[in-house]
mmCIF file of C-alpha atoms in Angstrom:
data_model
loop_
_atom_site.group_PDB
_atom_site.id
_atom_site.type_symbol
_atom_site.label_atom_id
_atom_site.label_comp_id
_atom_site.label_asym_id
_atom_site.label_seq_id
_atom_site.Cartn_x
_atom_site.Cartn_y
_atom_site.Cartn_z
ATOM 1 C CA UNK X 1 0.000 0.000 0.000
ATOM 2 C CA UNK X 2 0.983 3.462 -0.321
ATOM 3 C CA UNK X 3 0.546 5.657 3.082
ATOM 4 C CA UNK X 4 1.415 9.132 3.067
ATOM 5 C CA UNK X 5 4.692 8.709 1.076
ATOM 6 C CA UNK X 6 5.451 5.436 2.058
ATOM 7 C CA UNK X 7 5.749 2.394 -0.142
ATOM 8 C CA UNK X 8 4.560 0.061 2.533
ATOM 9 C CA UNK X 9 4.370 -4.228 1.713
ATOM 10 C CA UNK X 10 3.454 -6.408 4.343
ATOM 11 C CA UNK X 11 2.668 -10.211 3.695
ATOM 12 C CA UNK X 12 2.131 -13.646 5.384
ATOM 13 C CA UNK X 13 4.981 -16.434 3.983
ATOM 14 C CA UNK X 14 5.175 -20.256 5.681
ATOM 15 C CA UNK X 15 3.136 -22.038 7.523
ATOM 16 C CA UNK X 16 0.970 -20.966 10.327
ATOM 17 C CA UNK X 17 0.311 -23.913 12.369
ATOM 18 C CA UNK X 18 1.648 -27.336 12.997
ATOM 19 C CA UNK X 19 -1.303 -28.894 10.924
ATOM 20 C CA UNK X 20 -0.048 -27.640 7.775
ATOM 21 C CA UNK X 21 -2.591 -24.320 7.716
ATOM 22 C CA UNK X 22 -0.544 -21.581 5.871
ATOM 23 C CA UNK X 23 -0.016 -18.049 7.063
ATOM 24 C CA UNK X 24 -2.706 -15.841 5.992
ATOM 25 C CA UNK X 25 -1.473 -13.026 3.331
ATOM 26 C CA UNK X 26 -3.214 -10.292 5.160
ATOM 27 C CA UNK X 27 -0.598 -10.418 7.743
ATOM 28 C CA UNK X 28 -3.287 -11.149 10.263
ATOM 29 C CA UNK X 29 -1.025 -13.954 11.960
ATOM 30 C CA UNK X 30 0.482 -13.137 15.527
ATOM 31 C CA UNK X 31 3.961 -14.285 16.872
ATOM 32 C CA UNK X 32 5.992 -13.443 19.647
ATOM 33 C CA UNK X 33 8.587 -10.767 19.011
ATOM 34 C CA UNK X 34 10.659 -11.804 22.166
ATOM 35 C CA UNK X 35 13.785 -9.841 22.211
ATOM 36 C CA UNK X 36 12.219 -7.015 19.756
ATOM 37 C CA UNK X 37 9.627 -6.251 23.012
ATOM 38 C CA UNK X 38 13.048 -4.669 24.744
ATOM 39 C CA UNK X 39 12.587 -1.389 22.641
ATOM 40 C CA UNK X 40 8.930 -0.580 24.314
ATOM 41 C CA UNK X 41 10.222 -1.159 27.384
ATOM 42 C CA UNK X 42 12.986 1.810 26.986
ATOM 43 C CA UNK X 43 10.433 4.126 24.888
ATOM 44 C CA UNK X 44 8.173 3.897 27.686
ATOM 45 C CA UNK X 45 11.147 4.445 29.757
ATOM 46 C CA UNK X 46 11.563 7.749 27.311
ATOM 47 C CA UNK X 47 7.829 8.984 27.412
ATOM 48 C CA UNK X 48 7.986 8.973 31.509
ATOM 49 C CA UNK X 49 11.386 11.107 30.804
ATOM 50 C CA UNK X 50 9.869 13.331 29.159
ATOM 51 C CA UNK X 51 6.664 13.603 31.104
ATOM 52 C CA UNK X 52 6.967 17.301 32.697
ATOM 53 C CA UNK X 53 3.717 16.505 34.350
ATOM 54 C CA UNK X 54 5.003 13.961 36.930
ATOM 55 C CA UNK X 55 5.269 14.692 40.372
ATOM 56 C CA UNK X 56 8.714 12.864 40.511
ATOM 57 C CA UNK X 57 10.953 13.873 37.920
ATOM 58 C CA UNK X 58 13.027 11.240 35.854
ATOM 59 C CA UNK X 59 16.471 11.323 33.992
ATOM 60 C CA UNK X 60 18.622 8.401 32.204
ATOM 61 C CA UNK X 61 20.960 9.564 34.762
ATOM 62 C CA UNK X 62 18.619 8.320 37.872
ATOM 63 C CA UNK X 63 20.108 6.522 40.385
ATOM 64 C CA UNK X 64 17.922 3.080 40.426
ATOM 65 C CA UNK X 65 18.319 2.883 44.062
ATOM 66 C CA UNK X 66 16.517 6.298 44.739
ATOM 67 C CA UNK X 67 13.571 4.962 42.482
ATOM 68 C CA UNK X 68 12.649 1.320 43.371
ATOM 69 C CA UNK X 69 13.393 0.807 47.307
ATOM 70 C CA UNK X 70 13.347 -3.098 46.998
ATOM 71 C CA UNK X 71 16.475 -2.615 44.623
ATOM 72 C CA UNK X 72 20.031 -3.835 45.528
ATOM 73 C CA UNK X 73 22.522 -5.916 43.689
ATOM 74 C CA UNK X 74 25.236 -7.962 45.279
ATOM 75 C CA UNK X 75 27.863 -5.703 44.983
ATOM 76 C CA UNK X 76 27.435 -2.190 46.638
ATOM 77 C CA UNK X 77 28.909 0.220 44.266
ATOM 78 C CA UNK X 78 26.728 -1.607 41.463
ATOM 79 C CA UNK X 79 23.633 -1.100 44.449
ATOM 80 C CA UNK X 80 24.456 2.317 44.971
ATOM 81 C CA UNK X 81 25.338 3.683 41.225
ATOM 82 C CA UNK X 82 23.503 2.145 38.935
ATOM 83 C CA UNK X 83 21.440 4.829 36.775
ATOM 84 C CA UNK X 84 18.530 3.994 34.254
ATOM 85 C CA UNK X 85 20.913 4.317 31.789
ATOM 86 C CA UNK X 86 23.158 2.011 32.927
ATOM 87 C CA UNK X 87 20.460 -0.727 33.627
ATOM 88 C CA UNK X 88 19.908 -0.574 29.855
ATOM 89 C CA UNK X 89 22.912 -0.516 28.415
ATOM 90 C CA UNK X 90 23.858 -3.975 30.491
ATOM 91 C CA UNK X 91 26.568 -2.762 31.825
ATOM 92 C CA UNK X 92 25.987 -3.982 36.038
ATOM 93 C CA UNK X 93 28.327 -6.665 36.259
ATOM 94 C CA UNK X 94 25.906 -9.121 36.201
ATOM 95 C CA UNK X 95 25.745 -11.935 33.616
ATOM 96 C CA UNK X 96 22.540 -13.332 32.019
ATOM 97 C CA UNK X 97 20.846 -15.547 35.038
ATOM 98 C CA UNK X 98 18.169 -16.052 32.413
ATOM 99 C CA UNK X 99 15.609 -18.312 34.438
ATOM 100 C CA UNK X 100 15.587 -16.786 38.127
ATOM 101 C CA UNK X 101 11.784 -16.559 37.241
ATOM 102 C CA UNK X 102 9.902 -17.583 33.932
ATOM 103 C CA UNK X 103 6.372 -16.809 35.924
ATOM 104 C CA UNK X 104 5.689 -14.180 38.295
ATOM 105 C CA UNK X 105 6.192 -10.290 38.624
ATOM 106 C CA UNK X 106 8.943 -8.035 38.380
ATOM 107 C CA UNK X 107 9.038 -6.701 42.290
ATOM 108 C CA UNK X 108 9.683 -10.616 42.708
ATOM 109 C CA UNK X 109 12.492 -10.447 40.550
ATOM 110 C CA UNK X 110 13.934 -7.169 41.598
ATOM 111 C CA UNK X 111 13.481 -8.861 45.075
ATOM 112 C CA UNK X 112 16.301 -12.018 44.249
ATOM 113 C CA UNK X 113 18.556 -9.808 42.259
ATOM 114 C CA UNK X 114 20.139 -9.159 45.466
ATOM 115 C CA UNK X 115 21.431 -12.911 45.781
ATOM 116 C CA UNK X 116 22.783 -13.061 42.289
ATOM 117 C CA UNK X 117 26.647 -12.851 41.857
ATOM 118 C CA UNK X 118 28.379 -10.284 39.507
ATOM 119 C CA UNK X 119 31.048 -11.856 36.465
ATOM 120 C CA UNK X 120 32.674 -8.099 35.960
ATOM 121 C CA UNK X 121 32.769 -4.833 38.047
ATOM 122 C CA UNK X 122 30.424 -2.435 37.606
ATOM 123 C CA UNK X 123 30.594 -0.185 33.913
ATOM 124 C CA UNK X 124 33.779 -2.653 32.992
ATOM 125 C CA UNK X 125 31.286 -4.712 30.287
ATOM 126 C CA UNK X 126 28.908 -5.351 28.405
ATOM 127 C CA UNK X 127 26.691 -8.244 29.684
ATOM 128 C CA UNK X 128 23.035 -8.832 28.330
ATOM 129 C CA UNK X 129 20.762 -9.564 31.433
ATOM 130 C CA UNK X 130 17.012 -9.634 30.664
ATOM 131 C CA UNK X 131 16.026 -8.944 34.121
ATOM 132 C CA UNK X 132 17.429 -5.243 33.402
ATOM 133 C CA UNK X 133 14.544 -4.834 30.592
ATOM 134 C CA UNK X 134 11.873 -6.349 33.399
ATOM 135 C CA UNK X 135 13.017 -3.777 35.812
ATOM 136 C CA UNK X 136 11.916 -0.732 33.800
ATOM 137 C CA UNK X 137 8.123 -1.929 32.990
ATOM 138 C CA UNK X 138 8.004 -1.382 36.990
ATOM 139 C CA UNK X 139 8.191 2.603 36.048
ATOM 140 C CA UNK X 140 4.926 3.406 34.835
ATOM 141 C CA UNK X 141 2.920 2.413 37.885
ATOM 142 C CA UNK X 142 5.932 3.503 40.204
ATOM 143 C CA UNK X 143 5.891 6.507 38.656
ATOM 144 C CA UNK X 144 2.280 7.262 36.831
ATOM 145 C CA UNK X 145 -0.128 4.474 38.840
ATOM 146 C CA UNK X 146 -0.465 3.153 34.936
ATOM 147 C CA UNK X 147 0.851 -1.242 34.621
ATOM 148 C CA UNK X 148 3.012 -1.333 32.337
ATOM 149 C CA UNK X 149 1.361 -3.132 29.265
ATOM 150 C CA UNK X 150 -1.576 -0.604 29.956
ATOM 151 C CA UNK X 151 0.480 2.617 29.440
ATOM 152 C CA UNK X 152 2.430 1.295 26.213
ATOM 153 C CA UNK X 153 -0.835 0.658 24.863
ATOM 154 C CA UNK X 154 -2.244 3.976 26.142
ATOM 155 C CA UNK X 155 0.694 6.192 24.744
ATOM 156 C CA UNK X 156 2.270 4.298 21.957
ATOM 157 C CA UNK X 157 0.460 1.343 20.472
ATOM 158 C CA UNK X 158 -3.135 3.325 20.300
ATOM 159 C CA UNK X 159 -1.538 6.570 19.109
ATOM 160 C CA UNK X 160 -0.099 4.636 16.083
ATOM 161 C CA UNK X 161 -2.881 2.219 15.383
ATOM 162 C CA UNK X 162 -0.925 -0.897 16.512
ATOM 163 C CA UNK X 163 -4.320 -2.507 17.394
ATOM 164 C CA UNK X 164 -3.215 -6.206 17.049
ATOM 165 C CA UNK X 165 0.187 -5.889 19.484
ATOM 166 C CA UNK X 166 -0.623 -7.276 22.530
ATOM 167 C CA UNK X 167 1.341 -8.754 26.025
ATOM 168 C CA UNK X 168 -1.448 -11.657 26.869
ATOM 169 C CA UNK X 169 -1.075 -14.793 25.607
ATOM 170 C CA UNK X 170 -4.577 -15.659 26.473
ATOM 171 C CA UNK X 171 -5.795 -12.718 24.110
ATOM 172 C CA UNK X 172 -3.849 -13.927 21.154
ATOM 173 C CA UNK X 173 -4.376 -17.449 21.207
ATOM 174 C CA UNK X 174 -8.381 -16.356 21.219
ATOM 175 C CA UNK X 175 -7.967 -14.033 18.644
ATOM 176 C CA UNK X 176 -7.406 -17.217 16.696
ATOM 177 C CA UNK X 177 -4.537 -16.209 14.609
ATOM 178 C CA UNK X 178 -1.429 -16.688 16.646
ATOM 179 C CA UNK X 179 1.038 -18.949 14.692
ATOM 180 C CA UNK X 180 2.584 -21.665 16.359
ATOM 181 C CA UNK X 181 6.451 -22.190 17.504
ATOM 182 C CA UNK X 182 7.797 -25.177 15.656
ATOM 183 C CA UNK X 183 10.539 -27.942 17.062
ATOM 184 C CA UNK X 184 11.472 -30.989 15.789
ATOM 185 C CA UNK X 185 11.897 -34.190 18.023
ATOM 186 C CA UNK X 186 14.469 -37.232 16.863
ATOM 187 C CA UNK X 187 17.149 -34.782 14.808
ATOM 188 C CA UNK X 188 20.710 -35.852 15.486
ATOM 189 C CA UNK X 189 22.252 -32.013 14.500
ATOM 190 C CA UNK X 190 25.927 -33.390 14.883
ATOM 191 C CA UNK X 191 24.617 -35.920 12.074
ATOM 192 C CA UNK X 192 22.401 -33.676 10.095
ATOM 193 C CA UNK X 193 21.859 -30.167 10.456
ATOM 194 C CA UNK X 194 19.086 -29.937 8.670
ATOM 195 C CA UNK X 195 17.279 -33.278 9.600
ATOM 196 C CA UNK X 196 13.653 -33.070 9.573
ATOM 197 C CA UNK X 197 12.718 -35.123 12.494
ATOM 198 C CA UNK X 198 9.111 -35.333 14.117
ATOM 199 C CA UNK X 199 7.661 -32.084 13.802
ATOM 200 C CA UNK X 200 5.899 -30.890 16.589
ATOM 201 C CA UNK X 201 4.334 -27.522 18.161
ATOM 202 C CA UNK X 202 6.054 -25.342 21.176
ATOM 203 C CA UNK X 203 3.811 -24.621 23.922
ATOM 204 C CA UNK X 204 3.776 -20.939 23.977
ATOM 205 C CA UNK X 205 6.713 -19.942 26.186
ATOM 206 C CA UNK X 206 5.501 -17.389 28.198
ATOM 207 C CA UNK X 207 1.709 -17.321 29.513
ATOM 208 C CA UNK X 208 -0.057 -14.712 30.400
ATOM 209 C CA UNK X 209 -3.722 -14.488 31.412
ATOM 210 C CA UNK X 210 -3.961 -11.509 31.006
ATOM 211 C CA UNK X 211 -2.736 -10.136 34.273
ATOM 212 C CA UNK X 212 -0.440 -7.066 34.304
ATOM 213 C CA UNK X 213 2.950 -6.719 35.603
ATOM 214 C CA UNK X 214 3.973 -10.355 34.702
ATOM 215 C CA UNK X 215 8.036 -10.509 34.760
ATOM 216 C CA UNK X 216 8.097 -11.248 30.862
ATOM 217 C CA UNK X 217 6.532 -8.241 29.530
ATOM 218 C CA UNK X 218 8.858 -5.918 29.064
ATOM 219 C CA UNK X 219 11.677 -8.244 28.467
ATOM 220 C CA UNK X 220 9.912 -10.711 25.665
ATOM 221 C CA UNK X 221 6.605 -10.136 25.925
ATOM 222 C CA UNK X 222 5.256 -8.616 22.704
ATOM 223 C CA UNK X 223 3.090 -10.392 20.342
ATOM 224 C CA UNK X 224 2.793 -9.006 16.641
ATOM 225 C CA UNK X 225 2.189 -9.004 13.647
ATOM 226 C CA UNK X 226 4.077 -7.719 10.351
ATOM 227 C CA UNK X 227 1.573 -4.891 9.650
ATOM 228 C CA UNK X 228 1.888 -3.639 13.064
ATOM 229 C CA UNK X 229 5.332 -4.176 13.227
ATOM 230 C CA UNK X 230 5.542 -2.197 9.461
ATOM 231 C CA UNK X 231 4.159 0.916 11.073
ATOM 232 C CA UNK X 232 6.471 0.696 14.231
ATOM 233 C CA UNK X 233 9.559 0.630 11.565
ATOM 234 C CA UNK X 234 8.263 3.518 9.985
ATOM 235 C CA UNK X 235 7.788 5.397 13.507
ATOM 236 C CA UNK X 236 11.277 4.563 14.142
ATOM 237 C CA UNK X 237 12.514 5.902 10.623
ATOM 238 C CA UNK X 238 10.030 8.792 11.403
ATOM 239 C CA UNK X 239 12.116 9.865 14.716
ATOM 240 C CA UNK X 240 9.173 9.399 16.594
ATOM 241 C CA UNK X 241 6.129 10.584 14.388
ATOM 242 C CA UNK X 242 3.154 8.544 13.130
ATOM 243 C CA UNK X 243 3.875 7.532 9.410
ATOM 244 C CA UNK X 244 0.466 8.289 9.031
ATOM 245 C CA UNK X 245 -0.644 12.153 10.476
ATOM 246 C CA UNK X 246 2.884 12.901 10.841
ATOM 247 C CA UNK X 247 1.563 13.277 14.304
ATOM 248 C CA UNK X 248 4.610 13.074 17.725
ATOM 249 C CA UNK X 249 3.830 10.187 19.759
ATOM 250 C CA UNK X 250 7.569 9.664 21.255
ATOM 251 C CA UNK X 251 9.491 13.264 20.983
ATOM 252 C CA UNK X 252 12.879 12.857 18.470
ATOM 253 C CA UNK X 253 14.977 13.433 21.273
ATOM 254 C CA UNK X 254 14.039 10.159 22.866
ATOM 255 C CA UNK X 255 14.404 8.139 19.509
ATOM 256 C CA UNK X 256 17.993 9.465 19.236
ATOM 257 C CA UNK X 257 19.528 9.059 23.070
ATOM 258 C CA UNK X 258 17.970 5.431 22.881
ATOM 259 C CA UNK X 259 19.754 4.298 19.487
ATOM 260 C CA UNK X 260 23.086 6.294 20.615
ATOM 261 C CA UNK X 261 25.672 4.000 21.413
ATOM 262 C CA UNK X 262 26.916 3.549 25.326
ATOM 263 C CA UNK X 263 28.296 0.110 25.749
ATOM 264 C CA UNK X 264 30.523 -1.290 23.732
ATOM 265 C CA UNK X 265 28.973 -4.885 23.268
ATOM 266 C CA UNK X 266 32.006 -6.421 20.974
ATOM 267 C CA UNK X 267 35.563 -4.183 21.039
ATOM 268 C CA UNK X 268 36.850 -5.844 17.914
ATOM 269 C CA UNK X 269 37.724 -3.653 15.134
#
């Protein structure tokens, strides 16, 4: 289609669902974006920044420890220093520790970070930890009484038209067009990469019922679709503005300090 300038092509490729049913060309299908969710986490992250209205005032530069009193990490300078910015740019100390907690909230989580040991000192690397994208959906109703999931939806997703996008699982799976996760049971890899096996469906690997605040949200927990996820690009390319009314729903200045560099993830020239 062409939107306001745009040259914009969305379609559904593959197959949908273990039983053979194909994706549906009018990109209807849903599938979790996992890793992709990270970026609404920080935006949000940007729109409380930039929210003048707030009784308590945010920066990248806050000090997590004079935001969220259940915080404190293992090793005190970490504890005492760590700002927003440094949360999100993984740069702690601490290492992955991945599957603390699959199921639950994110004061739970914050609540056992505590016990966890550090690889690195604090600021000397860069050390993905997913917990330090769970920590920031605690924000909006620490700092605007809003769950998380409800204010992306309120101040991003509905301003854009992303009506598909959601965190529940229980939503999508009704909506009756998520696609399924495939795996394949009885493939030796070290014999054959690219044996076909038993192919079978993934449960889906996060649940939600619907309830907001669940630990995975803002570190995996979008579910998509490519037309949504066509207009978010466009957003992105648009520093902030709907593609469509040209419209601000996250200001420039937040677009550009979160795709600035801070970390350096790989130092190999």
């Amino acid at each position: 289609s062409r939107e306001n300038g745009w040259v914009v092509e969305t379609k559904g490729y593959g197959i949908a669902k273990v039983n053979g049913t194909k994706a549906l060309p009018s990109t209807r299908n849903i599938t979790p974006l996992t890793h992709a969710t990270n970026l609404f986490d920080i935006l949000a992250t940007g729109l409380l920044i930039s929210n003048e209205s707030l009784s308590l005032r945010i920066s990248w530069d806050t000090k997590i420890a004079s935001l969220v009193p259940e915080w404190e990490l293992m090793d005190p300078v970490a504890s005492y220093e760590s700002t927003i910015g440094d949360i999100m740019s993984h740069r702690t100390g601490l290492p992955p520790y991945d599957f603390i907690l699959q199921d639950g909230t994110v004061a739970e989580v914050i609540e056992r970070l505590r016990y966890l040991k550090p690889s690195t000192g604090f600021r000397e690397l860069w050390q993905y930890n997913n917990h330090m994208y769970s920590l920031p959906s605690y924000f909006p109703p620490l700092l605007a009484e809003i769950p998380f999931e409800t204010y992306v939806q309120k101040f991003i997703l509905a301003p854009l038209g992303m009506d598909t996008m959601t965190y529940y699982s229980k939503a999508a799976e009704e909506s009756g067009h998520l696609a399924d996760g495939f795996g394949r049971d009885g493939v030796n890899q070290t014999e054959d990469v690219f044996g076909r096996g038993q192919v079978r469906a993934y449960p889906f690997w996060a649940p939600n019922e619907g309830k907001p605040g669940h630990v995975i949200s803002g570190a995996g927990g979008v579910i998509s679709n490519a037309k949504d996820m066509a207009t978010w690009l466009q957003t992105l390319l648009e520093e902030g503005r709907n593609p469509i009314n040209g419209e601000t729903v996250i200001p420039a200045e937040v677009i550009r300090r979160v795709s600035s560099g801070i970390t350096v993830a790989s130092p190999v020239a």
